[in-house]
């Protein structure tokens, strides 16, 4: 691919270096600069033939295509999870070992991957190398940038294999899949009712929890010297937030608010 002449310059040793005039990054090879420029331009010339998802790097597209074939030749000996590449397995193993070999020189925070460390460093430098050509908004990492681009393009690359519904991000797809599997991992600590989404649990806490359960919650959390037989006549110290409520109505509103914040 051709690059403007001003992108190239000679070093003291007479070798060419290639500079990005958008962010100042320097590369030894012209092709590396070409790949880098796609970060700024948003160009994604490689398309998955199965789902239509686009990629800026051919190797990434090939790796993605294996997800459709369910080809995961590398398995974790600890938990059995499969991976497409040996590198992905190596990074995953750090979850089990607790290894975090990459450190932030500014604050000392450690990370499992170099990419996570790099993204974190941009919080200190305020660097945002990913720019949306449509609205001009800037991002410090590629994943947020890619999700934002889908707002403009309407692209929904993640499909439900059961009903075909499409989503812009994997987390939303995973929440949707619980509808089909019947999984309800979010339970109300007051009445025990279960939900497939945290938002539904929050709605339940706000609206559906009976007052009797709220009072039971109050008495179970309060370390009173003796059981209060008539909660309407006594002040109650809320261990949830330390506030004191004197009226039944105030306590009801207060408890619902506190329970919501605890989620």
C-alpha atoms as one frame of an Amber mdcrd trajectory, in Angstrom:
protein
   0.000   0.000   0.000   1.157   3.497  -0.801   1.788   6.028   1.929   2.290
   9.788   1.619   5.976  10.706   1.274   5.960  12.721   4.508   5.324   9.546
   6.508   8.844   8.297   5.747  12.140   9.687   7.013  15.735   8.479   7.389
  17.379   7.775  10.727  21.011   8.577  11.563  22.035   5.093  10.426  20.460
   5.722   7.043  17.524   3.399   7.619  13.960   4.499   6.949  11.506   4.940
   9.810   7.801   5.468   9.300   5.907   7.981  11.418   2.199   8.302  12.085
   1.324  11.981  11.739  -1.893  11.466  13.687  -0.440  10.257  17.002   3.346
  10.363  16.465   3.989   6.617  16.687   7.144   5.443  14.880   7.543   2.144
  13.026  10.461   0.349  11.404   8.379  -1.142   8.605   6.003   0.529   6.169
   3.440  -2.279   6.444   3.303  -1.931  10.236   2.408   1.726   9.774  -0.293
   0.738   7.266  -1.851  -1.575   9.863  -1.535   1.102  12.546  -3.248   3.744
  10.400  -6.381   1.594  10.344  -6.795   2.421  14.043  -7.325   6.055  13.076
  -9.237   5.513   9.835 -11.438   2.681  11.096 -10.691   0.696   7.922 -11.538
  -3.010   8.244 -10.881  -4.722   4.898 -11.209  -8.321   6.094 -14.704  -9.783
   6.494 -15.842 -13.018   8.129 -17.720 -15.053   5.509 -19.961 -16.597   8.175
 -21.263 -13.633  10.176 -20.027 -10.584   8.266 -17.929  -9.176  11.102 -15.082
  -6.996   9.836 -11.450  -6.832  10.917  -8.497  -4.557  10.276  -5.965  -7.402
  10.475  -6.215 -10.633   8.495  -4.841 -12.791  11.332  -7.603 -11.534  13.634
 -10.227 -12.464  11.055  -8.804 -15.988  10.732  -8.756 -16.403  14.502 -12.363
 -15.206  14.690 -13.500 -17.636  11.972 -12.513 -20.545  14.217 -15.238 -19.537
  16.669 -17.861 -20.550  14.090 -16.226 -23.951  13.616 -16.017 -24.393  17.398
 -12.366 -25.230  16.858 -10.554 -24.849  20.203  -7.487 -27.088  20.209  -5.928
 -25.667  23.402  -7.484 -26.715  26.720  -6.896 -25.541  30.280  -5.838 -28.426
  32.540  -7.315 -26.650  35.569 -10.888 -25.985  34.398 -11.152 -27.598  30.953
 -11.959 -24.381  29.101 -10.909 -24.465  25.441  -9.091 -21.774  23.472  -8.426
 -20.975  19.847  -4.745 -20.064  20.321  -1.963 -21.096  22.690  -1.481 -17.430
  23.607  -5.096 -17.188  24.772  -4.576 -20.280  26.925  -1.387 -18.820  28.416
  -3.195 -15.593  29.371  -6.124 -17.591  30.793  -3.781 -19.650  33.001  -2.837
 -16.452  34.828  -6.373 -16.420  36.259  -5.547 -19.659  38.083  -1.966 -18.755
  39.017  -2.732 -15.135  39.923   0.225 -13.999  37.839   0.136 -10.347  36.766
   3.486  -9.650  35.096   2.720  -6.185  33.722   2.989  -3.184  36.050   1.979
   0.444  35.727   5.087   2.593  36.317   2.900   5.445  37.570   0.650   3.827
  40.199   2.021   0.283  40.522  -1.172  -1.496  39.511  -0.523  -4.904  37.932
  -2.188  -6.621  34.968  -2.379 -10.034  33.363  -1.855  -8.751  29.803   0.313
  -6.087  28.194  -2.730  -4.723  26.335  -4.608  -4.154  29.609  -1.540  -2.399
  31.009  -1.303  -0.184  27.923  -4.976   0.805  28.099  -4.585   1.587  31.802
  -1.549   3.819  31.137  -3.701   5.955  28.864  -5.763   6.891  31.926  -2.660
   8.638  33.257  -1.579  10.199  29.960  -5.132  10.992  28.740  -4.110   9.517
  25.374  -7.095   8.593  23.190  -5.765   7.270  19.883  -9.075   5.942  18.549
 -11.204   8.621  16.897 -14.666   8.180  15.400 -14.664   9.680  11.902 -18.424
  10.195  12.101 -18.792  12.230  15.301 -15.211  12.885  16.403 -15.492  11.157
  19.779 -12.186   9.727  21.055 -11.460   6.505  22.948  -8.470   5.062  24.778
  -9.064   1.434  23.750 -10.149  -0.395  20.636 -13.019  -2.373  22.192 -14.882
   0.758  23.323 -14.149   2.370  19.977 -15.544  -0.637  18.071 -18.710  -0.694
  20.194 -19.200   3.015  19.562 -18.816   2.629  15.778 -21.732   0.175  15.819
 -23.992   2.990  17.018 -23.464   4.680  13.650 -23.346   1.559  11.447 -26.109
  -0.396  13.189 -23.867  -3.473  13.087 -24.862  -6.290  15.463 -22.193  -8.986
  15.068 -23.257 -11.284  17.919 -26.177 -13.597  17.112 -28.273 -15.875  19.298
 -27.985 -19.408  17.907 -31.466 -20.237  19.245 -33.660 -17.414  17.937 -31.330
 -15.433  15.657 -31.622 -12.149  17.550 -28.521  -9.984  17.110 -26.597  -7.855
  19.580 -23.835  -5.252  19.566 -21.821  -6.824  22.405 -21.195 -10.296  23.834
 -22.298  -9.343  27.360 -25.779  -8.438  26.072 -25.943 -11.711  24.131 -24.985
 -13.680  27.249 -27.770 -12.000  29.224 -30.234 -12.808  26.415 -29.206 -16.484
  26.331 -30.482 -16.888  29.900 -34.007 -16.472  28.520 -33.562 -19.701  26.549
 -31.614 -21.642  29.190 -33.881 -20.590  32.045 -30.865 -19.595  34.108 -31.684
 -17.108  36.876 -28.479 -16.288  38.753 -29.736 -13.118  40.461 -31.770 -13.754
  43.605 -33.510 -11.432  46.035 -31.858 -11.670  49.435 -35.141 -10.761  51.098
 -37.734 -13.133  49.593 -35.557 -15.509  47.531 -37.164 -14.826  44.150 -34.753
 -15.314  41.226 -34.218 -13.316  38.039 -32.247 -13.681  34.822 -31.102 -10.050
  34.757 -29.778  -7.697  37.455 -32.066  -4.924  36.193 -35.141  -7.107  36.862
 -33.913  -7.835  40.371 -33.503  -4.109  41.017 -37.043  -3.459  39.762 -38.289
  -6.204  42.064 -36.516  -4.683  45.065 -37.978  -1.261  44.290 -41.553  -2.342
  43.606 -42.408  -5.920  44.450 -40.898  -6.715  47.851 -43.774  -6.913  50.391
 -43.525  -4.673  53.446 -43.541  -7.739  55.698 -40.278  -8.894  54.117 -38.831
  -5.425  54.513 -39.604  -5.482  58.223 -38.077  -8.960  58.517 -34.998  -7.610
  56.780 -34.851  -4.729  59.250 -35.097  -6.975  62.296 -32.591  -9.516  60.948
 -29.988  -6.820  60.291 -30.555  -4.783  63.471 -28.802  -6.005  66.599 -31.546
  -4.952  69.035 -31.328  -5.812  72.717 -34.861  -7.172  72.565 -37.330  -7.896
  69.784 -39.403  -4.883  68.868 -43.024  -6.050  68.830 -44.364  -2.791  67.452
 -42.015  -1.255  64.869 -44.297   1.755  64.469 -43.435   3.078  67.958 -39.666
   2.810  67.972 -36.742   4.403  66.151 -34.574   1.910  64.266 -30.870   2.240
  63.570 -30.309   0.980  60.029 -27.100  -1.019  59.796 -27.322  -0.649  56.046
 -26.349   3.004  56.059 -26.337   4.188  59.680 -29.360   6.465  59.311 -32.139
   6.793  61.912 -35.759   6.618  60.761 -38.663   7.414  63.086 -41.757   6.852
  60.971 -43.018   3.697  59.279 -43.342   5.396  55.881 -39.867   6.864  56.073
 -38.388   3.496  57.038 -40.107   1.741  54.138 -38.752   4.235  51.612 -35.355
   4.199  53.294 -35.041   0.411  53.265 -36.026   0.109  49.627 -33.441   2.748
  48.762 -30.763   1.038  50.850 -31.519  -2.399  49.412 -31.305  -0.975  45.904
 -27.885   0.532  46.638 -26.640  -2.755  48.068 -27.100  -4.524  44.724
